[in-house]
Amino acid sequence: MPWTDQILMLGPIAIFILLGVIYYLGTTLSSKTKAIQIMEAGHEKLMRSFNELDEQAKLIVRTDLELNKAQEELDKRLNGIIALQRTSREISQALNESEIFQKLNPKLFEELGFSMVLVSTINEKGHLYRRTSTGIVEEKIPDMLRRFEQDEHLKTALNESHAFSSGNSSRQTKEKIVAIFAAEHFVLAPILTQNGTIGFIFVGNRYNAPVITQGDEELVSILAGQIGQSLENAQLFEKVFRSSQELELKVKERTKQLATALGQVEDVSRKKSEFISAVSHELRTPLTSIKGYAAILMAGKIGEIPDAVKERLGKINSHSDNLVALINDLLDIARIESGRVEMKFGLYSVKAVLDNVVDILGPQMKDKEVKVALNIPPSISHFYLDLPQAERVFINLLNNAVKFTPKGGTITISVSPVLDKGFLTFHVMDTGIGIAPDDLKKLFDEFYRVDNEINQNVKGTGLGLTLAKNIVEAHRGYIAVKSQVGSGTTFSFTLPSSAEAYESVKPYKTM
Ligand code: ADP
């Protein structure tokens, strides 16, 4: 077959194939276009999300920066608070003013974020003067303070207890402070005490410093308050310290005066004892003669004497007896007071001594129908004393108890141990007339007798209790009395139960 025929034969096939190819390409193209369109939409979506993410990332970075800044600010403030708390504790412990200002060191203010500091208080003349400063030329300070003082506006603001700072004050105030202290950022807080404003604390930074915040102002105000409080405490301490020193001096002086006075009293007392002793001796000798002559005359050795004279001689005799008793008491008191009595100590049975004393006074008690009760606990057996002297104490007290207790009354003698000291306490208690409080105070004085009916009728010297006190004190014990008018009287006194108990107490002078 010729090639033309062949071509003619292939034509429709080729067309068919071509059409097929065109169709195929057409359908493929449209699906590709669709896919591209879908991809483009997806891309757009992605771009949007990406942009959003980008925005969020920027926001996060921004927030992070701000957080860092805030954290830094917080750290700064925390450091400031820690430093402030440390300083507050230190200055509150300071005992004088200069110590307080020494503690306000530059490091504290550095930690608070300030390079300039001036603390000033008002002196006695009413002028501000520097107490401590940092970052300000010292020579310039007097002039600064003078200018501050002369500015009525600033002075009034300070006196009204205001704290002002570059952050909160008016333009006028700010300009004035900047002009005086040459600090663009500042806080100025008054130092307050109960008496009002006594100074101020100024802190500041020159230029290019962070802006003052309310927090800064609060911290400086707290510090100013603490300074005021500590100054007040220090002044109080100084006052107390000074007055305690003055008191100590006065006490020393007074002690010296008292020691001198005591010396004089002891001297007078010694002279008195010597005088009484001498006079008593002088009196005793003629008295013994008088008594002797009266006895001779009464006995009728010189001749018969009439009854009337005999009666008078009897009176001379009994008065002489009274006088001899008085003189003996006086001599004993003088001897015990001056320590001239040699005490002969020994251990004696408490029961035996008290039984004996009660026995001696038995007839008097019987006469007055007075009952006596003896109360000695079984745990108490002995005491350590000079027997004749101690017996005089018991006899004197019992004698008085009988004398001042109406018929049918009761006298109780009891004894109990004084805790720890090895001394025994004796109580002689009666149900008698009692003693008024005013008389009680003078009861142990020499010659003191209560002015009452019994004393007016019964003779006495008023020396019995003085003697009893002297004897008890010579045993290193003490005596006391309690009484109620109309109900009775109790004398209580202590005596040592052993030599160790006696030795354990320091001797003291009887007066
Ligand atoms: P005198 O007994 O010689 O007067 P005292 O020194 O013994 O001297 O006593 C002084 C005074 O104390 C007594 O005069 C009396 O007024 C008062 N007095 C002492 N003991 C008692 C007592 N038990 N009850 C009431 N008064 C008493």
Coordinates of C-alpha atoms in Angstrom, one line a residue, residues 10-400:
L10 CA -3.8 6.5 10.0
G11 CA -5.5 10.0 9.9
P12 CA -8.7 9.0 11.9
I13 CA -6.6 7.0 14.3
A14 CA -4.4 9.9 14.9
I15 CA -7.3 12.2 15.3
F16 CA -8.8 9.8 17.7
I17 CA -5.6 9.6 19.6
L18 CA -5.2 13.3 19.6
L19 CA -8.7 13.9 20.8
G20 CA -8.0 11.3 23.5
V21 CA -4.8 13.1 24.4
I22 CA -6.6 16.5 24.5
Y23 CA -9.4 15.0 26.6
Y24 CA -6.9 13.5 29.0
L25 CA -5.0 16.7 29.2
G26 CA -8.2 18.7 29.7
T27 CA -9.4 16.6 32.6
T28 CA -5.9 16.4 34.2
L29 CA -5.6 20.2 34.0
S30 CA -8.9 20.9 35.6
S31 CA -8.2 18.5 38.5
K32 CA -4.7 20.1 38.9
T33 CA -6.3 23.5 38.9
K34 CA -8.6 22.4 41.6
A35 CA -5.8 20.9 43.6
I36 CA -3.9 24.2 43.2
Q37 CA -6.8 26.1 44.4
I38 CA -7.2 23.9 47.4
M39 CA -3.5 24.2 48.1
E40 CA -3.7 28.0 47.8
A41 CA -6.5 28.1 50.3
G42 CA -4.5 25.9 52.6
H43 CA -1.5 28.1 52.2
E44 CA -3.5 31.1 53.0
K45 CA -4.8 29.5 56.2
L46 CA -1.3 28.5 57.1
M47 CA 0.0 32.0 56.6
R48 CA -2.8 33.3 58.8
S49 CA -2.0 30.8 61.6
F50 CA 1.7 31.6 61.2
N51 CA 1.0 35.3 61.5
E52 CA -1.1 34.7 64.6
L53 CA 1.6 32.5 66.1
D54 CA 4.2 35.2 65.3
E55 CA 2.0 37.8 67.1
Q56 CA 1.6 35.5 70.1
A57 CA 5.4 34.8 70.2
K58 CA 6.0 38.6 70.2
L59 CA 3.5 39.0 73.0
I60 CA 5.2 36.2 75.0
V61 CA 8.6 37.9 74.5
R62 CA 7.1 41.2 75.5
T63 CA 5.4 39.7 78.6
D64 CA 8.6 37.9 79.5
L65 CA 10.6 41.1 79.4
E66 CA 8.0 42.9 81.5
L67 CA 8.0 40.0 83.9
N68 CA 11.8 40.1 84.2
K69 CA 11.6 43.8 84.8
A70 CA 9.0 43.3 87.5
Q71 CA 11.0 40.4 89.0
E72 CA 14.1 42.7 89.1
E73 CA 12.0 45.4 90.7
L74 CA 10.6 42.9 93.2
D75 CA 14.2 41.6 94.0
K76 CA 15.3 45.1 94.5
R77 CA 12.4 45.9 96.8
L78 CA 12.9 42.6 98.7
N79 CA 16.6 43.4 99.2
G80 CA 15.6 46.8 100.4
I81 CA 13.1 45.4 102.8
I82 CA 15.7 42.9 104.2
A83 CA 18.3 45.6 104.6
L84 CA 15.6 47.8 106.2
Q85 CA 14.6 45.1 108.6
R86 CA 18.2 44.4 109.6
T87 CA 18.9 48.1 110.2
S88 CA 15.6 48.5 112.1
R89 CA 16.6 45.7 114.4
E90 CA 20.0 47.1 114.9
I91 CA 18.9 50.7 115.6
S92 CA 16.2 49.5 117.9
Q93 CA 18.9 47.9 120.1
A94 CA 21.1 51.0 120.1
L95 CA 21.3 52.6 123.6
N96 CA 22.4 56.0 122.6
E97 CA 21.7 58.5 119.8
S98 CA 25.1 58.4 118.1
E99 CA 25.0 54.6 117.9
I100 CA 21.7 54.9 116.0
F101 CA 23.1 57.2 113.4
Q102 CA 26.2 55.0 113.0
K103 CA 24.0 52.1 112.1
L104 CA 22.5 54.1 109.2
N105 CA 25.4 53.2 106.9
P106 CA 25.7 53.8 103.1
K107 CA 25.3 50.1 102.3
L108 CA 21.7 50.2 103.6
F109 CA 20.8 53.1 101.3
E110 CA 22.6 51.5 98.4
E111 CA 20.4 48.4 98.9
L112 CA 17.4 50.7 99.1
G113 CA 18.6 52.1 95.7
F114 CA 19.7 55.6 96.8
S115 CA 23.1 57.3 96.4
M116 CA 22.3 60.4 98.4
V117 CA 21.3 60.5 102.1
L118 CA 21.0 63.2 104.7
V119 CA 19.5 62.6 108.1
S120 CA 19.0 65.7 110.2
T121 CA 17.4 66.5 113.5
I122 CA 16.6 69.7 115.4
N123 CA 19.0 70.7 118.1
E124 CA 18.3 72.5 121.4
K125 CA 18.4 75.9 119.6
G126 CA 15.6 74.7 117.3
H127 CA 17.9 74.4 114.2
L128 CA 18.3 71.5 111.9
Y129 CA 21.7 69.9 112.0
R130 CA 23.4 66.9 110.2
R131 CA 23.4 63.6 112.0
T132 CA 24.6 61.5 109.1
S133 CA 25.0 61.8 105.4
T134 CA 26.2 59.9 102.3
G135 CA 26.8 61.1 98.7
I136 CA 26.5 64.8 99.6
V137 CA 29.5 67.1 100.0
E138 CA 29.6 67.7 103.8
E139 CA 30.5 71.3 103.5
K140 CA 27.4 72.0 101.6
I141 CA 25.0 70.5 104.1
P142 CA 24.7 73.5 106.6
D143 CA 23.7 75.7 103.7
M144 CA 21.2 73.1 102.5
L145 CA 19.6 72.8 105.9
R146 CA 19.5 76.6 106.3
R147 CA 17.7 77.0 103.0
F148 CA 15.3 74.2 104.0
E149 CA 14.6 75.9 107.4
Q150 CA 13.9 79.2 105.7
D151 CA 11.4 77.7 103.4
E152 CA 8.1 78.0 105.2
H153 CA 6.3 75.8 102.7
L154 CA 8.7 72.8 103.2
K155 CA 8.8 73.4 106.9
T156 CA 5.0 73.3 107.2
A157 CA 4.8 70.2 105.1
L158 CA 7.3 68.5 107.3
N159 CA 5.6 69.6 110.5
E160 CA 2.4 68.2 109.2
S161 CA 4.1 64.8 109.2
H162 CA 4.1 64.5 105.4
A163 CA 6.5 62.4 103.5
F164 CA 7.0 63.8 100.0
S165 CA 8.7 62.3 97.0
S166 CA 9.6 63.3 93.5
G167 CA 6.8 60.8 92.5
N168 CA 4.0 62.5 94.4
S169 CA 4.7 66.1 95.3
S170 CA 3.6 69.2 93.6
R171 CA 5.8 70.9 90.9
Q172 CA 6.5 73.7 93.3
T173 CA 7.7 71.3 96.1
K174 CA 9.7 69.3 93.7
E175 CA 11.4 72.3 92.3
K176 CA 12.3 73.5 95.7
I177 CA 13.8 70.2 96.8
V178 CA 15.7 69.8 93.6
A179 CA 17.1 73.3 94.1
I180 CA 18.2 72.7 97.6
F181 CA 19.5 69.1 97.4
A182 CA 20.3 68.8 93.7
A183 CA 18.5 65.5 93.4
E184 CA 16.0 64.9 90.7
H185 CA 14.6 61.7 92.3
F186 CA 14.0 61.9 96.1
V187 CA 12.0 60.9 99.1
L188 CA 11.9 63.2 102.2
A189 CA 10.2 61.8 105.3
P190 CA 9.8 63.4 108.7
I191 CA 11.3 61.7 111.8
L192 CA 8.4 61.7 114.3
T193 CA 8.3 61.2 118.0
Q194 CA 5.5 61.6 120.5
N195 CA 6.5 65.3 120.7
G196 CA 6.0 65.8 117.0
T197 CA 8.5 66.2 114.1
I198 CA 12.1 66.2 115.3
G199 CA 13.9 66.1 112.0
F200 CA 13.9 64.4 108.6
I201 CA 15.5 61.8 106.4
F202 CA 16.2 62.7 102.8
V203 CA 17.2 60.1 100.3
G204 CA 17.7 60.7 96.6
N205 CA 19.4 60.1 93.3
R206 CA 20.8 62.7 91.0
Y207 CA 19.8 62.1 87.4
N208 CA 19.1 59.1 85.1
A209 CA 17.9 57.1 88.0
P210 CA 14.8 55.0 88.2
V211 CA 11.6 56.9 89.0
I212 CA 10.6 57.0 92.7
T213 CA 7.7 54.6 93.4
Q214 CA 5.2 54.6 96.1
G215 CA 7.0 51.6 97.5
D216 CA 10.2 53.7 97.9
E217 CA 8.3 56.3 99.7
E218 CA 6.8 53.8 102.1
L219 CA 10.1 52.1 102.8
V220 CA 11.7 55.5 103.7
S221 CA 8.7 56.5 105.8
I222 CA 9.1 53.2 107.7
L223 CA 12.8 53.8 108.3
A224 CA 12.0 57.4 109.5
G225 CA 9.4 56.0 111.9
Q226 CA 11.9 53.5 113.2
I227 CA 14.6 56.2 113.7
G228 CA 12.1 58.3 115.6
Q229 CA 11.1 55.4 117.9
S230 CA 14.7 54.4 118.5
L231 CA 15.7 58.0 119.3
E232 CA 12.9 58.2 121.8
N233 CA 14.0 54.8 123.4
A234 CA 17.6 56.0 123.6
Q235 CA 16.6 59.2 125.2
L236 CA 14.5 57.3 127.7
F237 CA 17.3 54.9 128.4
E238 CA 19.8 57.7 128.9
K239 CA 17.4 59.4 131.3
V240 CA 16.9 56.2 133.2
F241 CA 20.6 55.4 133.2
R242 CA 21.4 58.9 134.4
S243 CA 18.8 58.9 137.1
S244 CA 20.0 55.4 138.2
Q245 CA 23.5 56.7 138.4
E246 CA 22.3 59.7 140.4
L247 CA 20.4 57.4 142.6
E248 CA 23.4 55.2 143.1
L249 CA 25.4 58.2 144.1
K250 CA 22.7 59.4 146.5
V251 CA 22.5 55.8 148.0
K252 CA 26.3 55.8 148.5
E253 CA 26.2 59.2 150.1
R254 CA 23.2 58.2 152.3
T255 CA 24.9 55.0 153.3
K256 CA 28.0 56.9 154.3
Q257 CA 25.8 59.3 156.3
L258 CA 23.9 56.4 157.9
A259 CA 27.2 54.6 158.7
T260 CA 28.4 57.8 160.5
A261 CA 25.1 58.1 162.2
L262 CA 25.1 54.5 163.2
G263 CA 28.6 54.9 164.6
Q264 CA 27.4 57.9 166.6
V265 CA 24.4 56.0 167.9
E266 CA 26.6 53.0 168.8
D267 CA 28.9 55.4 170.6
V268 CA 26.1 57.0 172.5
S269 CA 24.6 53.6 173.3
R270 CA 27.9 52.4 174.6
K271 CA 28.3 55.5 176.7
K272 CA 24.8 55.1 178.0
S273 CA 25.5 51.5 179.0
E274 CA 28.7 52.6 180.7
F275 CA 26.9 55.3 182.5
I276 CA 24.0 53.1 183.6
S277 CA 26.5 50.5 184.7
A278 CA 28.5 53.0 186.7
V279 CA 25.4 54.6 188.3
S280 CA 23.8 51.3 189.1
H281 CA 27.0 50.1 190.8
E282 CA 27.2 53.3 192.8
L283 CA 23.5 52.9 193.8
R284 CA 23.7 49.3 194.7
T285 CA 26.2 49.6 197.4
P286 CA 24.4 52.3 199.5
L287 CA 21.1 50.5 198.8
T288 CA 22.5 47.2 200.2
S289 CA 23.5 49.2 203.3
I290 CA 20.1 50.8 203.6
K291 CA 18.5 47.3 203.3
G292 CA 20.9 45.9 205.8
Y293 CA 20.3 48.7 208.4
A294 CA 16.5 48.4 207.9
A295 CA 16.8 44.6 208.5
I296 CA 18.9 45.1 211.6
L297 CA 16.5 47.7 213.0
M298 CA 13.5 45.5 212.2
A299 CA 15.1 42.5 213.9
G300 CA 15.3 44.7 217.1
K301 CA 19.0 44.1 217.3
I302 CA 19.6 47.7 218.4
G303 CA 16.7 47.9 220.7
E304 CA 12.9 47.5 220.7
I305 CA 11.2 49.6 218.1
P306 CA 7.5 50.6 218.0
D307 CA 5.2 48.8 215.6
A308 CA 4.6 52.0 213.6
V309 CA 8.4 52.3 213.0
K310 CA 8.6 48.6 212.2
E311 CA 5.9 49.0 209.5
R312 CA 7.8 51.9 208.0
L313 CA 11.0 49.9 208.1
G314 CA 9.2 47.0 206.3
K315 CA 8.3 49.5 203.5
I316 CA 11.9 50.7 203.3
N317 CA 12.9 47.1 203.0
S318 CA 10.4 46.2 200.2
H319 CA 11.1 49.5 198.3
S320 CA 14.8 48.7 198.6
D321 CA 14.1 45.2 197.2
N322 CA 12.3 46.8 194.2
L323 CA 15.1 49.2 193.7
V324 CA 17.7 46.4 193.8
A325 CA 15.7 44.4 191.3
L326 CA 15.5 47.5 189.0
I327 CA 19.2 48.2 189.4
N328 CA 20.0 44.5 188.6
D329 CA 17.8 44.6 185.5
L330 CA 19.5 47.9 184.4
L331 CA 22.9 46.4 185.0
D332 CA 22.0 43.3 183.1
I333 CA 20.7 45.3 180.1
A334 CA 23.8 47.4 180.1
R335 CA 26.0 44.3 180.3
I336 CA 24.3 42.4 177.5
E337 CA 24.2 45.5 175.3
S338 CA 27.9 46.1 175.7
G339 CA 28.6 42.4 175.3
R340 CA 30.2 42.2 178.7
V341 CA 28.0 39.2 179.7
E342 CA 29.8 36.0 179.2
M343 CA 27.2 33.6 177.9
K344 CA 27.5 30.0 179.0
F345 CA 25.8 28.0 176.3
G346 CA 24.6 24.4 176.8
L347 CA 22.1 21.9 175.4
Y348 CA 19.0 21.7 177.6
S349 CA 15.7 19.7 177.4
V350 CA 12.9 22.0 176.2
K351 CA 10.4 20.2 178.3
A352 CA 12.5 20.2 181.5
V353 CA 13.1 24.0 181.2
L354 CA 9.5 24.9 180.5
D355 CA 8.2 22.6 183.3
N356 CA 10.5 24.3 185.7
V357 CA 9.5 27.8 184.6
V358 CA 5.8 26.9 184.9
D359 CA 6.5 25.5 188.3
I360 CA 8.2 28.8 189.5
L361 CA 5.1 30.8 188.5
G362 CA 2.7 28.1 189.7
P363 CA 1.6 30.0 192.9
Q364 CA 0.8 33.2 191.0
M365 CA -1.2 31.3 188.4
K366 CA -3.0 29.5 191.1
D367 CA -3.9 32.8 192.9
K368 CA -5.4 34.2 189.7
E369 CA -7.0 30.9 188.7
V370 CA -5.2 31.1 185.4
K371 CA -4.7 27.8 183.5
V372 CA -1.5 27.0 181.6
A373 CA -1.2 24.7 178.7
L374 CA 2.2 23.4 177.4
N375 CA 2.4 22.4 173.8
I376 CA 5.7 20.7 172.9
P377 CA 5.6 18.4 169.8
P378 CA 7.4 15.1 170.3
S379 CA 9.9 16.0 167.5
I380 CA 11.3 18.8 169.6
S381 CA 13.7 17.8 172.4
H382 CA 16.6 20.2 173.1
F383 CA 17.7 23.7 172.7
Y384 CA 21.0 25.4 172.9
L385 CA 21.2 28.4 175.3
D386 CA 22.5 30.1 178.4
L387 CA 20.0 28.6 180.9
P388 CA 19.7 31.4 183.6
Q389 CA 19.4 34.1 180.9
A390 CA 16.8 32.1 178.8
E391 CA 14.8 31.3 181.9
R392 CA 14.6 35.1 182.6
V393 CA 12.9 35.5 179.2
F394 CA 10.3 32.8 179.9
I395 CA 9.7 34.0 183.4
N396 CA 9.3 37.7 182.3
L397 CA 6.8 36.8 179.6
L398 CA 4.9 34.4 181.8
N399 CA 4.8 36.9 184.6
N400 CA 3.4 39.5 182.3

